[in-house]
Amino acid sequence: AADSTDLERARAARALSHHMLPDLVPFFIDRLELDPSATARADAARVLRRITNRAESVDWAKDGQGARARAATRWRAWWEANRAQPRDVWLASGFSVIGVEPSLVASLDSVTPMIAALDSSPDHLVYNINRTLREVTGKWSSLEATDGVKLKKKWTKWWTKNQARFLSRS
């Protein structure tokens, strides 16, 4: 059973879930390795994936300590290799998996492929696609929305209706 300290750690991770600050990466990597609470580890991993737009193939709440330690080691190595890069580079790298060219991430040319990928992408990509679509188009969309299928329907409907207007201005 979770004690109040476990709940506090989980709440802290959730409170930071929309702060895409690269300086938080080492803190969340530490949480993955050191936190005894499965819930807090899972929440920390979710925020870490969102910030970096990448993931390790491990279930931080359920996998054994050995698998988690190996994944945390990979995270530390990734951080050492990428800490000097801006978050935009991390986003572009993650989006390349769905076919978005790095130079197009912050442009209207990325809208259609990002929308197309929403229903088949992992959670961190869904979050970052939704966030990027908000920034590129100026249309508000809840960052709490995590269902890629619903987001794809919403964004497709909106983009179909507004695409010509946006593209005529660019």
mmCIF file of C-alpha atoms in Angstrom:
data_model
loop_
_atom_site.group_PDB
_atom_site.id
_atom_site.type_symbol
_atom_site.label_atom_id
_atom_site.label_comp_id
_atom_site.label_asym_id
_atom_site.label_seq_id
_atom_site.Cartn_x
_atom_site.Cartn_y
_atom_site.Cartn_z
ATOM 1 C CA ALA A 1 0.000 0.000 0.000
ATOM 2 C CA ALA A 2 1.188 3.510 -0.765
ATOM 3 C CA ASP A 3 2.112 5.653 2.218
ATOM 4 C CA SER A 4 1.833 9.433 2.342
ATOM 5 C CA THR A 5 5.456 9.838 1.203
ATOM 6 C CA ASP A 6 4.754 7.717 -1.905
ATOM 7 C CA LEU A 7 1.708 9.836 -2.665
ATOM 8 C CA GLU A 8 3.676 13.046 -2.184
ATOM 9 C CA ARG A 9 6.374 11.886 -4.622
ATOM 10 C CA ALA A 10 3.768 10.859 -7.180
ATOM 11 C CA ARG A 11 2.011 14.211 -6.797
ATOM 12 C CA ALA A 12 5.313 16.048 -7.215
ATOM 13 C CA ALA A 13 5.974 14.267 -10.515
ATOM 14 C CA ARG A 14 2.447 15.042 -11.699
ATOM 15 C CA ALA A 15 2.838 18.694 -10.706
ATOM 16 C CA LEU A 16 5.887 18.914 -12.983
ATOM 17 C CA SER A 17 4.248 16.971 -15.811
ATOM 18 C CA HIS A 18 3.891 20.007 -18.103
ATOM 19 C CA HIS A 19 7.170 21.729 -17.253
ATOM 20 C CA MET A 20 9.373 20.755 -20.160
ATOM 21 C CA LEU A 21 12.580 21.898 -18.515
ATOM 22 C CA PRO A 22 15.719 19.990 -19.511
ATOM 23 C CA ASP A 23 17.221 20.747 -16.081
ATOM 24 C CA LEU A 24 14.651 18.342 -14.596
ATOM 25 C CA VAL A 25 16.022 15.339 -16.517
ATOM 26 C CA PRO A 26 18.680 14.309 -13.935
ATOM 27 C CA PHE A 27 16.104 14.588 -11.136
ATOM 28 C CA PHE A 28 13.695 12.259 -12.938
ATOM 29 C CA ILE A 29 16.440 9.793 -13.853
ATOM 30 C CA ASP A 30 17.322 9.650 -10.150
ATOM 31 C CA ARG A 31 13.663 8.999 -9.313
ATOM 32 C CA LEU A 32 13.630 6.048 -11.701
ATOM 33 C CA GLU A 33 16.514 4.422 -9.894
ATOM 34 C CA LEU A 34 16.003 5.472 -6.320
ATOM 35 C CA ASP A 35 12.280 5.755 -5.715
ATOM 36 C CA PRO A 36 10.830 2.702 -3.945
ATOM 37 C CA SER A 37 7.287 3.603 -5.043
ATOM 38 C CA ALA A 38 6.180 1.945 -8.289
ATOM 39 C CA THR A 39 3.622 4.717 -8.844
ATOM 40 C CA ALA A 40 6.170 7.480 -8.350
ATOM 41 C CA ARG A 41 8.638 5.721 -10.709
ATOM 42 C CA ALA A 42 5.947 5.385 -13.384
ATOM 43 C CA ASP A 43 4.995 9.063 -13.012
ATOM 44 C CA ALA A 44 8.649 10.124 -13.146
ATOM 45 C CA ALA A 45 9.187 8.028 -16.282
ATOM 46 C CA ARG A 46 6.138 9.604 -17.944
ATOM 47 C CA VAL A 47 7.447 13.132 -17.313
ATOM 48 C CA LEU A 48 10.973 12.158 -18.395
ATOM 49 C CA ARG A 49 9.624 10.728 -21.671
ATOM 50 C CA ARG A 50 7.663 13.925 -22.264
ATOM 51 C CA ILE A 51 10.632 16.202 -21.653
ATOM 52 C CA THR A 52 13.044 14.193 -23.803
ATOM 53 C CA ASN A 53 10.590 12.795 -26.386
ATOM 54 C CA ARG A 54 12.180 9.360 -26.029
ATOM 55 C CA ALA A 55 11.603 6.203 -24.023
ATOM 56 C CA GLU A 56 13.283 3.085 -22.737
ATOM 57 C CA SER A 57 11.583 -0.291 -23.130
ATOM 58 C CA VAL A 58 10.868 -0.930 -19.474
ATOM 59 C CA ASP A 59 7.796 -0.816 -17.261
ATOM 60 C CA TRP A 60 9.033 1.309 -14.374
ATOM 61 C CA ALA A 61 6.185 0.178 -12.129
ATOM 62 C CA LYS A 62 6.352 -3.567 -12.781
ATOM 63 C CA ASP A 63 9.738 -4.660 -14.152
ATOM 64 C CA GLY A 64 12.379 -5.977 -11.796
ATOM 65 C CA GLN A 65 15.205 -3.973 -10.305
ATOM 66 C CA GLY A 66 17.741 -5.354 -12.814
ATOM 67 C CA ALA A 67 15.753 -4.257 -15.867
ATOM 68 C CA ARG A 68 15.104 -0.873 -14.300
ATOM 69 C CA ALA A 69 18.796 -0.408 -13.415
ATOM 70 C CA ARG A 70 19.878 -1.202 -16.996
ATOM 71 C CA ALA A 71 17.292 1.220 -18.396
ATOM 72 C CA ALA A 72 18.364 3.927 -15.919
ATOM 73 C CA THR A 73 21.972 3.410 -17.040
ATOM 74 C CA ARG A 74 20.869 3.945 -20.654
ATOM 75 C CA TRP A 75 19.025 7.086 -19.581
ATOM 76 C CA ARG A 76 22.159 8.420 -17.848
ATOM 77 C CA ALA A 77 24.250 7.699 -20.954
ATOM 78 C CA TRP A 78 21.667 9.422 -23.149
ATOM 79 C CA TRP A 79 21.670 12.436 -20.833
ATOM 80 C CA GLU A 80 25.469 12.717 -20.883
ATOM 81 C CA ALA A 81 25.459 12.568 -24.690
ATOM 82 C CA ASN A 82 22.540 14.984 -25.164
ATOM 83 C CA ARG A 83 22.472 17.371 -22.226
ATOM 84 C CA ALA A 84 24.034 20.245 -24.195
ATOM 85 C CA GLN A 85 21.436 20.064 -26.962
ATOM 86 C CA PRO A 86 18.295 22.178 -26.770
ATOM 87 C CA ARG A 87 14.992 20.413 -26.195
ATOM 88 C CA ASP A 88 13.976 21.243 -29.778
ATOM 89 C CA VAL A 89 16.641 18.812 -30.980
ATOM 90 C CA TRP A 90 15.234 16.102 -28.694
ATOM 91 C CA LEU A 91 11.746 16.767 -30.022
ATOM 92 C CA ALA A 92 12.932 16.586 -33.617
ATOM 93 C CA SER A 93 14.721 13.313 -32.948
ATOM 94 C CA GLY A 94 11.593 11.779 -31.444
ATOM 95 C CA PHE A 95 9.405 13.061 -34.248
ATOM 96 C CA SER A 96 11.709 11.592 -36.893
ATOM 97 C CA VAL A 97 10.307 8.190 -35.846
ATOM 98 C CA ILE A 98 6.914 9.265 -37.244
ATOM 99 C CA GLY A 99 8.402 10.702 -40.424
ATOM 100 C CA VAL A 100 8.551 14.390 -39.539
ATOM 101 C CA GLU A 101 11.696 15.993 -40.908
ATOM 102 C CA PRO A 102 13.668 17.752 -38.144
ATOM 103 C CA SER A 103 13.643 21.056 -40.024
ATOM 104 C CA LEU A 104 9.833 20.961 -40.263
ATOM 105 C CA VAL A 105 8.928 20.297 -36.607
ATOM 106 C CA ALA A 106 7.873 23.854 -35.798
ATOM 107 C CA SER A 107 6.210 24.534 -39.149
ATOM 108 C CA LEU A 108 2.778 24.094 -40.666
ATOM 109 C CA ASP A 109 4.317 21.392 -42.898
ATOM 110 C CA SER A 110 4.513 19.153 -39.816
ATOM 111 C CA VAL A 111 0.810 19.379 -38.950
ATOM 112 C CA THR A 112 -0.524 16.706 -41.314
ATOM 113 C CA PRO A 113 2.060 13.983 -40.521
ATOM 114 C CA MET A 114 1.795 14.708 -36.796
ATOM 115 C CA ILE A 115 -1.978 14.390 -36.833
ATOM 116 C CA ALA A 116 -1.677 11.165 -38.832
ATOM 117 C CA ALA A 117 0.620 9.666 -36.181
ATOM 118 C CA LEU A 118 -1.476 10.494 -33.119
ATOM 119 C CA ASP A 119 -3.448 7.248 -32.980
ATOM 120 C CA SER A 120 -0.440 4.954 -33.324
ATOM 121 C CA SER A 121 2.199 6.720 -31.246
ATOM 122 C CA PRO A 122 3.437 6.025 -27.715
ATOM 123 C CA ASP A 123 2.325 8.322 -24.893
ATOM 124 C CA HIS A 124 5.293 10.692 -24.999
ATOM 125 C CA LEU A 125 4.880 11.291 -28.726
ATOM 126 C CA VAL A 126 1.119 11.834 -28.361
ATOM 127 C CA TYR A 127 1.808 14.409 -25.661
ATOM 128 C CA ASN A 128 4.519 16.195 -27.655
ATOM 129 C CA ILE A 129 2.554 16.069 -30.917
ATOM 130 C CA ASN A 130 -0.449 17.646 -29.204
ATOM 131 C CA ARG A 131 1.777 20.252 -27.553
ATOM 132 C CA THR A 132 3.560 21.047 -30.831
ATOM 133 C CA LEU A 133 0.299 21.268 -32.767
ATOM 134 C CA ARG A 134 -0.907 23.812 -30.193
ATOM 135 C CA GLU A 135 2.247 25.872 -30.650
ATOM 136 C CA VAL A 136 2.338 25.697 -34.450
ATOM 137 C CA THR A 137 -1.357 26.445 -35.031
ATOM 138 C CA GLY A 138 -2.193 28.589 -32.015
ATOM 139 C CA LYS A 139 -5.237 26.378 -31.339
ATOM 140 C CA TRP A 140 -5.786 25.472 -27.714
ATOM 141 C CA SER A 141 -5.849 21.773 -26.848
ATOM 142 C CA SER A 142 -5.727 20.326 -23.358
ATOM 143 C CA LEU A 143 -2.331 18.954 -22.399
ATOM 144 C CA GLU A 144 -4.202 16.534 -20.134
ATOM 145 C CA ALA A 145 -5.674 14.854 -23.233
ATOM 146 C CA THR A 146 -3.724 11.639 -23.729
ATOM 147 C CA ASP A 147 -5.969 9.485 -25.934
ATOM 148 C CA GLY A 148 -4.276 9.524 -29.328
ATOM 149 C CA VAL A 149 -7.374 8.249 -31.152
ATOM 150 C CA LYS A 150 -9.575 11.039 -29.772
ATOM 151 C CA LEU A 151 -6.886 13.644 -30.360
ATOM 152 C CA LYS A 152 -6.471 12.494 -33.948
ATOM 153 C CA LYS A 153 -10.217 12.863 -34.576
ATOM 154 C CA LYS A 154 -10.270 16.305 -32.962
ATOM 155 C CA TRP A 155 -7.184 17.629 -34.761
ATOM 156 C CA THR A 156 -8.200 16.074 -38.121
ATOM 157 C CA LYS A 157 -11.615 17.722 -37.978
ATOM 158 C CA TRP A 158 -10.117 21.075 -37.047
ATOM 159 C CA TRP A 159 -7.238 20.925 -39.568
ATOM 160 C CA THR A 160 -9.540 19.862 -42.420
ATOM 161 C CA LYS A 161 -11.665 22.919 -41.710
ATOM 162 C CA ASN A 162 -8.759 25.372 -41.226
ATOM 163 C CA GLN A 163 -5.851 24.079 -43.314
ATOM 164 C CA ALA A 164 -6.477 26.238 -46.396
ATOM 165 C CA ARG A 165 -6.682 29.418 -44.295
ATOM 166 C CA PHE A 166 -3.401 28.628 -42.521
ATOM 167 C CA LEU A 167 -1.520 27.610 -45.627
ATOM 168 C CA SER A 168 -2.664 30.692 -47.565
ATOM 169 C CA ARG A 169 -0.962 32.885 -44.951
ATOM 170 C CA SER A 170 2.377 31.098 -45.085
#
